[in-house]
């Protein structure tokens, strides 16, 4: 049982995800929940790995630029203090304190460097076109120039097409489909450049936001908890995102159950709910009016 538990934990990919700013807060939240709810029930080799991954999170904190990352790291520290023995608590507190000192020092230098190495807006827009929705919203909070680039109209036109279907026509009326407010496409009577695509997306998105805002889900084909990209399994098949995989939303509690007991979520399960830990994600989405 111990080895399979280790395998399931490693499949979560938390250590690798800590290096990615938009996944860092979520990885910290998952580590926190495992520490609080399951640390005493897991084998010693897995306890050691989780402890090392948690310390690695503190080591990477100075590289993060969002308040969400700081809050998640602080929550992780609190979970470590609640679950770990005295000596490991002291080490965790020391690592977190040093990380925060380094983070504050770099924040003082960052505005100067930002002014010296500003990327052109068209380059930023191009780069942002490769991000999923959650990552784009997170990137918009980094600085003013990123916020402007992340609001580009053509960028939001592409996002609308990804979520709600490709069409050469123009969205000009609202309809309801399966309870979701959607844009209806009819032969264009205006230029696509005159459409506020961000606003069109917000109208269509509100009805499905609970399903697509999560970056985690259980993929039946991969038989594991996976990272999602625009609500699709991010594992690649033939070099492409696996959009045909069946995805089941998961909560933090279900992630812990998966690691400890290999509990598999099901589509008819009513145990999924919005965790209180999702408030960081919700606050980001509310900032752009997506909730």
mmCIF file of C-alpha atoms in Angstrom:
data_model
loop_
_atom_site.group_PDB
_atom_site.id
_atom_site.type_symbol
_atom_site.label_atom_id
_atom_site.label_comp_id
_atom_site.label_asym_id
_atom_site.label_seq_id
_atom_site.Cartn_x
_atom_site.Cartn_y
_atom_site.Cartn_z
ATOM 1 C CA UNK A 1 0.000 0.000 0.000
ATOM 2 C CA UNK A 2 2.856 2.375 0.841
ATOM 3 C CA UNK A 3 4.459 2.230 -2.624
ATOM 4 C CA UNK A 4 1.163 2.759 -4.441
ATOM 5 C CA UNK A 5 0.434 5.688 -2.153
ATOM 6 C CA UNK A 6 3.819 7.118 -3.087
ATOM 7 C CA UNK A 7 3.052 6.614 -6.778
ATOM 8 C CA UNK A 8 -0.281 8.392 -6.525
ATOM 9 C CA UNK A 9 1.326 11.305 -4.713
ATOM 10 C CA UNK A 10 4.050 11.582 -7.344
ATOM 11 C CA UNK A 11 1.417 11.558 -10.094
ATOM 12 C CA UNK A 12 0.082 14.811 -8.636
ATOM 13 C CA UNK A 13 3.260 16.462 -9.909
ATOM 14 C CA UNK A 14 3.420 18.964 -7.059
ATOM 15 C CA UNK A 15 7.198 19.451 -7.023
ATOM 16 C CA UNK A 16 7.284 20.244 -10.746
ATOM 17 C CA UNK A 17 4.238 22.500 -10.473
ATOM 18 C CA UNK A 18 5.851 24.668 -7.785
ATOM 19 C CA UNK A 19 8.157 26.070 -10.460
ATOM 20 C CA UNK A 20 5.206 27.495 -12.401
ATOM 21 C CA UNK A 21 3.845 30.759 -10.922
ATOM 22 C CA UNK A 22 0.215 30.105 -11.921
ATOM 23 C CA UNK A 23 0.253 26.612 -10.376
ATOM 24 C CA UNK A 24 2.332 27.474 -7.306
ATOM 25 C CA UNK A 25 -0.608 28.543 -5.047
ATOM 26 C CA UNK A 26 -2.624 25.441 -5.951
ATOM 27 C CA UNK A 27 0.311 23.104 -5.316
ATOM 28 C CA UNK A 28 0.856 24.764 -1.921
ATOM 29 C CA UNK A 29 -2.845 24.346 -1.081
ATOM 30 C CA UNK A 30 -2.716 20.642 -1.949
ATOM 31 C CA UNK A 31 0.414 20.122 0.142
ATOM 32 C CA UNK A 32 -1.299 21.951 3.017
ATOM 33 C CA UNK A 33 -4.384 19.757 2.873
ATOM 34 C CA UNK A 34 -2.361 16.531 2.705
ATOM 35 C CA UNK A 35 -0.298 17.648 5.715
ATOM 36 C CA UNK A 36 -3.351 18.555 7.798
ATOM 37 C CA UNK A 37 -5.578 15.635 6.885
ATOM 38 C CA UNK A 38 -3.269 12.728 6.192
ATOM 39 C CA UNK A 39 0.313 13.242 7.377
ATOM 40 C CA UNK A 40 -0.003 10.870 10.341
ATOM 41 C CA UNK A 41 -1.496 8.142 8.133
ATOM 42 C CA UNK A 42 1.162 7.982 5.438
ATOM 43 C CA UNK A 43 4.422 5.969 5.449
ATOM 44 C CA UNK A 44 7.647 7.630 6.595
ATOM 45 C CA UNK A 45 9.230 7.742 3.142
ATOM 46 C CA UNK A 46 6.244 9.694 1.818
ATOM 47 C CA UNK A 47 6.265 11.944 4.902
ATOM 48 C CA UNK A 48 9.880 12.780 4.115
ATOM 49 C CA UNK A 49 9.080 13.531 0.459
ATOM 50 C CA UNK A 50 6.164 15.808 1.366
ATOM 51 C CA UNK A 51 8.363 17.630 3.875
ATOM 52 C CA UNK A 52 11.071 18.176 1.247
ATOM 53 C CA UNK A 53 8.516 19.363 -1.333
ATOM 54 C CA UNK A 54 7.122 21.817 1.225
ATOM 55 C CA UNK A 55 10.581 23.224 1.940
ATOM 56 C CA UNK A 56 11.122 23.488 -1.830
ATOM 57 C CA UNK A 57 7.949 25.603 -2.010
ATOM 58 C CA UNK A 58 9.472 28.079 0.444
ATOM 59 C CA UNK A 59 12.721 28.112 -1.532
ATOM 60 C CA UNK A 60 10.817 29.100 -4.682
ATOM 61 C CA UNK A 61 8.652 31.747 -3.004
ATOM 62 C CA UNK A 62 11.029 34.660 -3.797
ATOM 63 C CA UNK A 63 10.477 33.957 -7.509
ATOM 64 C CA UNK A 64 6.703 34.434 -7.204
ATOM 65 C CA UNK A 65 5.138 37.841 -7.815
ATOM 66 C CA UNK A 66 1.555 37.500 -6.602
ATOM 67 C CA UNK A 67 -0.142 37.870 -3.249
ATOM 68 C CA UNK A 68 -1.854 34.554 -3.928
ATOM 69 C CA UNK A 69 1.536 32.826 -3.805
ATOM 70 C CA UNK A 70 2.459 34.466 -0.496
ATOM 71 C CA UNK A 71 -0.896 33.574 1.062
ATOM 72 C CA UNK A 72 -0.622 29.972 -0.121
ATOM 73 C CA UNK A 73 2.929 29.638 1.229
ATOM 74 C CA UNK A 74 1.844 31.067 4.581
ATOM 75 C CA UNK A 75 -1.024 28.579 4.696
ATOM 76 C CA UNK A 76 1.450 25.805 3.975
ATOM 77 C CA UNK A 77 3.611 26.942 6.895
ATOM 78 C CA UNK A 78 0.600 26.846 9.218
ATOM 79 C CA UNK A 79 -0.199 23.301 8.103
ATOM 80 C CA UNK A 80 3.402 22.227 8.677
ATOM 81 C CA UNK A 81 3.326 23.716 12.171
ATOM 82 C CA UNK A 82 0.106 21.817 12.885
ATOM 83 C CA UNK A 83 1.273 18.440 11.549
ATOM 84 C CA UNK A 84 5.044 18.152 11.970
ATOM 85 C CA UNK A 85 7.219 17.293 14.963
ATOM 86 C CA UNK A 86 9.026 20.088 16.791
ATOM 87 C CA UNK A 87 12.357 19.943 14.966
ATOM 88 C CA UNK A 88 10.781 19.981 11.518
ATOM 89 C CA UNK A 89 8.447 22.807 12.545
ATOM 90 C CA UNK A 90 11.433 24.931 13.490
ATOM 91 C CA UNK A 91 13.166 24.225 10.176
ATOM 92 C CA UNK A 92 10.018 25.046 8.214
ATOM 93 C CA UNK A 93 9.552 28.346 10.076
ATOM 94 C CA UNK A 94 13.191 29.270 9.456
ATOM 95 C CA UNK A 95 12.948 28.502 5.723
ATOM 96 C CA UNK A 96 9.729 30.495 5.365
ATOM 97 C CA UNK A 97 11.178 33.479 7.218
ATOM 98 C CA UNK A 98 14.264 33.509 4.993
ATOM 99 C CA UNK A 99 12.108 33.194 1.873
ATOM 100 C CA UNK A 100 9.999 36.192 2.897
ATOM 101 C CA UNK A 101 13.118 38.310 3.561
ATOM 102 C CA UNK A 102 14.440 37.468 0.094
ATOM 103 C CA UNK A 103 11.021 38.063 -1.473
ATOM 104 C CA UNK A 104 10.743 41.572 0.036
ATOM 105 C CA UNK A 105 14.286 42.415 -1.063
ATOM 106 C CA UNK A 106 13.557 41.382 -4.642
ATOM 107 C CA UNK A 107 10.280 43.319 -4.697
ATOM 108 C CA UNK A 108 12.231 46.526 -4.040
ATOM 109 C CA UNK A 109 14.506 45.835 -7.003
ATOM 110 C CA UNK A 110 11.816 44.525 -9.375
ATOM 111 C CA UNK A 111 10.181 47.883 -10.323
ATOM 112 C CA UNK A 112 13.551 49.209 -11.507
ATOM 113 C CA UNK A 113 14.256 46.112 -13.561
ATOM 114 C CA UNK A 114 10.718 46.131 -14.963
ATOM 115 C CA UNK A 115 11.186 49.618 -16.349
ATOM 116 C CA UNK A 116 14.465 48.598 -17.993
ATOM 117 C CA UNK A 117 13.294 45.357 -19.596
ATOM 118 C CA UNK A 118 9.711 46.015 -20.630
ATOM 119 C CA UNK A 119 8.515 43.769 -23.458
ATOM 120 C CA UNK A 120 6.523 45.352 -26.319
ATOM 121 C CA UNK A 121 2.765 44.942 -25.956
ATOM 122 C CA UNK A 122 2.409 42.910 -29.150
ATOM 123 C CA UNK A 123 4.987 40.430 -27.849
ATOM 124 C CA UNK A 124 3.185 40.136 -24.509
ATOM 125 C CA UNK A 125 -0.152 39.567 -26.258
ATOM 126 C CA UNK A 126 1.426 36.836 -28.391
ATOM 127 C CA UNK A 127 2.892 35.112 -25.317
ATOM 128 C CA UNK A 128 -0.377 35.426 -23.388
ATOM 129 C CA UNK A 129 -2.122 33.663 -26.255
ATOM 130 C CA UNK A 130 -0.495 30.423 -25.074
ATOM 131 C CA UNK A 131 -1.932 30.685 -21.537
ATOM 132 C CA UNK A 132 -5.100 29.075 -20.246
ATOM 133 C CA UNK A 133 -7.786 31.281 -18.705
ATOM 134 C CA UNK A 134 -6.693 31.002 -15.070
ATOM 135 C CA UNK A 135 -3.062 31.706 -16.003
ATOM 136 C CA UNK A 136 -4.082 34.759 -18.022
ATOM 137 C CA UNK A 137 -6.099 36.207 -15.150
ATOM 138 C CA UNK A 138 -3.180 35.584 -12.786
ATOM 139 C CA UNK A 139 -0.702 37.199 -15.193
ATOM 140 C CA UNK A 140 -2.870 40.313 -15.401
ATOM 141 C CA UNK A 141 -2.217 41.017 -11.720
ATOM 142 C CA UNK A 142 1.587 41.144 -12.060
ATOM 143 C CA UNK A 143 1.964 44.724 -13.328
ATOM 144 C CA UNK A 144 0.205 47.431 -15.340
ATOM 145 C CA UNK A 145 1.697 46.531 -18.737
ATOM 146 C CA UNK A 146 0.724 42.872 -18.306
ATOM 147 C CA UNK A 147 -2.786 43.899 -17.328
ATOM 148 C CA UNK A 148 -3.125 45.987 -20.494
ATOM 149 C CA UNK A 149 -1.791 43.171 -22.682
ATOM 150 C CA UNK A 150 -4.071 40.627 -21.004
ATOM 151 C CA UNK A 151 -7.106 42.753 -21.943
ATOM 152 C CA UNK A 152 -6.314 42.778 -25.662
ATOM 153 C CA UNK A 153 -9.492 42.395 -27.704
ATOM 154 C CA UNK A 154 -8.076 39.942 -30.254
ATOM 155 C CA UNK A 155 -6.736 37.799 -27.418
ATOM 156 C CA UNK A 156 -10.231 37.553 -25.919
ATOM 157 C CA UNK A 157 -11.685 36.754 -29.324
ATOM 158 C CA UNK A 158 -9.374 33.728 -29.445
ATOM 159 C CA UNK A 159 -10.346 32.705 -25.902
ATOM 160 C CA UNK A 160 -14.047 32.977 -26.778
ATOM 161 C CA UNK A 161 -13.533 30.706 -29.786
ATOM 162 C CA UNK A 162 -11.627 28.146 -27.675
ATOM 163 C CA UNK A 163 -14.449 27.920 -25.127
ATOM 164 C CA UNK A 164 -17.574 28.389 -27.212
ATOM 165 C CA UNK A 165 -16.755 27.311 -30.731
ATOM 166 C CA UNK A 166 -15.163 28.726 -33.844
ATOM 167 C CA UNK A 167 -17.209 30.881 -36.154
ATOM 168 C CA UNK A 168 -16.449 33.360 -38.898
ATOM 169 C CA UNK A 169 -19.626 35.221 -38.023
ATOM 170 C CA UNK A 170 -20.228 37.912 -35.437
ATOM 171 C CA UNK A 171 -21.886 37.526 -32.004
ATOM 172 C CA UNK A 172 -24.853 39.891 -32.001
ATOM 173 C CA UNK A 173 -27.608 38.405 -29.800
ATOM 174 C CA UNK A 174 -27.839 36.515 -26.508
ATOM 175 C CA UNK A 175 -29.576 33.174 -26.082
ATOM 176 C CA UNK A 176 -29.693 30.480 -23.403
ATOM 177 C CA UNK A 177 -28.423 26.992 -24.187
ATOM 178 C CA UNK A 178 -28.639 24.321 -21.472
ATOM 179 C CA UNK A 179 -28.999 27.041 -18.868
ATOM 180 C CA UNK A 180 -25.869 28.869 -20.035
ATOM 181 C CA UNK A 181 -25.943 32.380 -21.404
ATOM 182 C CA UNK A 182 -24.273 32.204 -24.798
ATOM 183 C CA UNK A 183 -23.502 34.432 -27.754
ATOM 184 C CA UNK A 184 -25.486 33.575 -30.874
ATOM 185 C CA UNK A 185 -23.528 33.769 -34.150
ATOM 186 C CA UNK A 186 -25.321 34.970 -37.256
ATOM 187 C CA UNK A 187 -23.932 36.384 -40.526
ATOM 188 C CA UNK A 188 -21.909 39.416 -39.485
ATOM 189 C CA UNK A 189 -23.384 42.877 -39.717
ATOM 190 C CA UNK A 190 -20.389 44.564 -38.124
ATOM 191 C CA UNK A 191 -16.624 44.191 -37.993
ATOM 192 C CA UNK A 192 -15.232 41.697 -35.501
ATOM 193 C CA UNK A 193 -12.932 44.497 -34.339
ATOM 194 C CA UNK A 194 -15.997 46.383 -33.099
ATOM 195 C CA UNK A 195 -17.060 43.530 -30.815
ATOM 196 C CA UNK A 196 -16.031 43.731 -27.170
ATOM 197 C CA UNK A 197 -14.851 40.127 -26.998
ATOM 198 C CA UNK A 198 -13.956 40.250 -23.336
ATOM 199 C CA UNK A 199 -17.469 41.354 -22.480
ATOM 200 C CA UNK A 200 -18.924 38.718 -24.826
ATOM 201 C CA UNK A 201 -16.845 36.072 -23.104
ATOM 202 C CA UNK A 202 -17.909 37.203 -19.618
ATOM 203 C CA UNK A 203 -21.567 36.906 -20.589
ATOM 204 C CA UNK A 204 -21.070 33.382 -21.876
ATOM 205 C CA UNK A 205 -18.713 32.305 -19.115
ATOM 206 C CA UNK A 206 -20.751 33.108 -16.007
ATOM 207 C CA UNK A 207 -23.026 30.095 -16.420
ATOM 208 C CA UNK A 208 -20.164 27.585 -16.540
ATOM 209 C CA UNK A 209 -17.560 29.264 -14.304
ATOM 210 C CA UNK A 210 -17.653 26.652 -11.540
ATOM 211 C CA UNK A 211 -16.779 23.945 -14.024
ATOM 212 C CA UNK A 212 -13.898 25.621 -15.857
ATOM 213 C CA UNK A 213 -12.161 27.725 -13.202
ATOM 214 C CA UNK A 214 -10.473 24.724 -11.607
ATOM 215 C CA UNK A 215 -6.991 23.669 -12.681
ATOM 216 C CA UNK A 216 -7.434 20.141 -11.304
ATOM 217 C CA UNK A 217 -9.603 17.200 -12.248
ATOM 218 C CA UNK A 218 -9.662 13.406 -12.388
ATOM 219 C CA UNK A 219 -9.065 12.098 -15.901
ATOM 220 C CA UNK A 220 -10.680 8.703 -16.436
ATOM 221 C CA UNK A 221 -8.430 7.860 -19.359
ATOM 222 C CA UNK A 222 -5.223 8.765 -17.478
ATOM 223 C CA UNK A 223 -6.718 7.251 -14.287
ATOM 224 C CA UNK A 224 -5.184 9.994 -12.148
ATOM 225 C CA UNK A 225 -5.571 13.552 -10.895
ATOM 226 C CA UNK A 226 -4.321 15.818 -13.678
ATOM 227 C CA UNK A 227 -3.710 19.475 -14.374
ATOM 228 C CA UNK A 228 -6.325 21.013 -16.631
ATOM 229 C CA UNK A 229 -5.982 23.485 -19.461
ATOM 230 C CA UNK A 230 -9.275 25.272 -20.157
ATOM 231 C CA UNK A 231 -11.103 22.363 -18.463
ATOM 232 C CA UNK A 232 -9.287 19.756 -20.609
ATOM 233 C CA UNK A 233 -6.689 17.186 -19.551
ATOM 234 C CA UNK A 234 -3.257 18.746 -20.063
ATOM 235 C CA UNK A 235 -1.618 15.387 -20.814
ATOM 236 C CA UNK A 236 -0.729 15.184 -24.470
ATOM 237 C CA UNK A 237 -1.847 12.549 -26.951
ATOM 238 C CA UNK A 238 -0.149 12.740 -30.359
ATOM 239 C CA UNK A 239 1.270 16.116 -29.352
ATOM 240 C CA UNK A 240 -2.121 17.668 -28.596
ATOM 241 C CA UNK A 241 -4.065 18.525 -25.459
ATOM 242 C CA UNK A 242 -6.327 15.581 -24.644
ATOM 243 C CA UNK A 243 -9.702 17.264 -25.129
ATOM 244 C CA UNK A 244 -11.487 13.933 -25.617
ATOM 245 C CA UNK A 245 -10.646 12.714 -22.101
ATOM 246 C CA UNK A 246 -13.501 12.505 -19.598
ATOM 247 C CA UNK A 247 -12.775 14.971 -16.772
ATOM 248 C CA UNK A 248 -14.365 14.869 -13.306
ATOM 249 C CA UNK A 249 -14.025 17.976 -11.074
ATOM 250 C CA UNK A 250 -12.251 17.305 -7.774
ATOM 251 C CA UNK A 251 -12.023 19.112 -4.453
ATOM 252 C CA UNK A 252 -8.984 19.285 -2.181
ATOM 253 C CA UNK A 253 -10.591 16.641 0.046
ATOM 254 C CA UNK A 254 -10.950 14.299 -2.921
ATOM 255 C CA UNK A 255 -7.302 14.809 -3.858
ATOM 256 C CA UNK A 256 -6.282 13.726 -0.348
ATOM 257 C CA UNK A 257 -8.626 10.708 -0.529
ATOM 258 C CA UNK A 258 -7.131 9.772 -3.896
ATOM 259 C CA UNK A 259 -3.590 9.783 -2.502
ATOM 260 C CA UNK A 260 -4.408 7.950 0.724
ATOM 261 C CA UNK A 261 -7.098 5.474 -0.303
ATOM 262 C CA UNK A 262 -7.069 5.565 -4.124
ATOM 263 C CA UNK A 263 -10.628 6.848 -3.919
ATOM 264 C CA UNK A 264 -11.792 7.565 -7.468
ATOM 265 C CA UNK A 265 -14.277 10.439 -8.015
ATOM 266 C CA UNK A 266 -17.328 9.673 -10.141
ATOM 267 C CA UNK A 267 -19.460 11.835 -12.388
ATOM 268 C CA UNK A 268 -22.571 11.143 -10.301
ATOM 269 C CA UNK A 269 -20.795 12.049 -7.058
ATOM 270 C CA UNK A 270 -22.313 14.979 -5.190
ATOM 271 C CA UNK A 271 -19.299 15.391 -2.923
ATOM 272 C CA UNK A 272 -17.689 18.064 -5.101
ATOM 273 C CA UNK A 273 -18.093 21.526 -3.761
ATOM 274 C CA UNK A 274 -16.205 24.804 -3.911
ATOM 275 C CA UNK A 275 -13.545 24.616 -1.208
ATOM 276 C CA UNK A 276 -12.919 27.619 0.975
ATOM 277 C CA UNK A 277 -9.365 27.404 -0.391
ATOM 278 C CA UNK A 278 -10.721 28.491 -3.791
ATOM 279 C CA UNK A 279 -11.277 32.041 -2.528
ATOM 280 C CA UNK A 280 -7.960 33.157 -4.020
ATOM 281 C CA UNK A 281 -9.052 31.908 -7.442
ATOM 282 C CA UNK A 282 -12.474 33.490 -7.040
ATOM 283 C CA UNK A 283 -11.044 36.862 -6.057
ATOM 284 C CA UNK A 284 -8.901 36.877 -9.187
ATOM 285 C CA UNK A 285 -11.849 35.962 -11.382
ATOM 286 C CA UNK A 286 -14.108 38.522 -9.684
ATOM 287 C CA UNK A 287 -11.546 41.190 -10.440
ATOM 288 C CA UNK A 288 -12.277 40.658 -14.126
ATOM 289 C CA UNK A 289 -15.998 40.156 -13.577
ATOM 290 C CA UNK A 290 -15.916 36.481 -14.539
ATOM 291 C CA UNK A 291 -17.993 35.496 -11.471
#
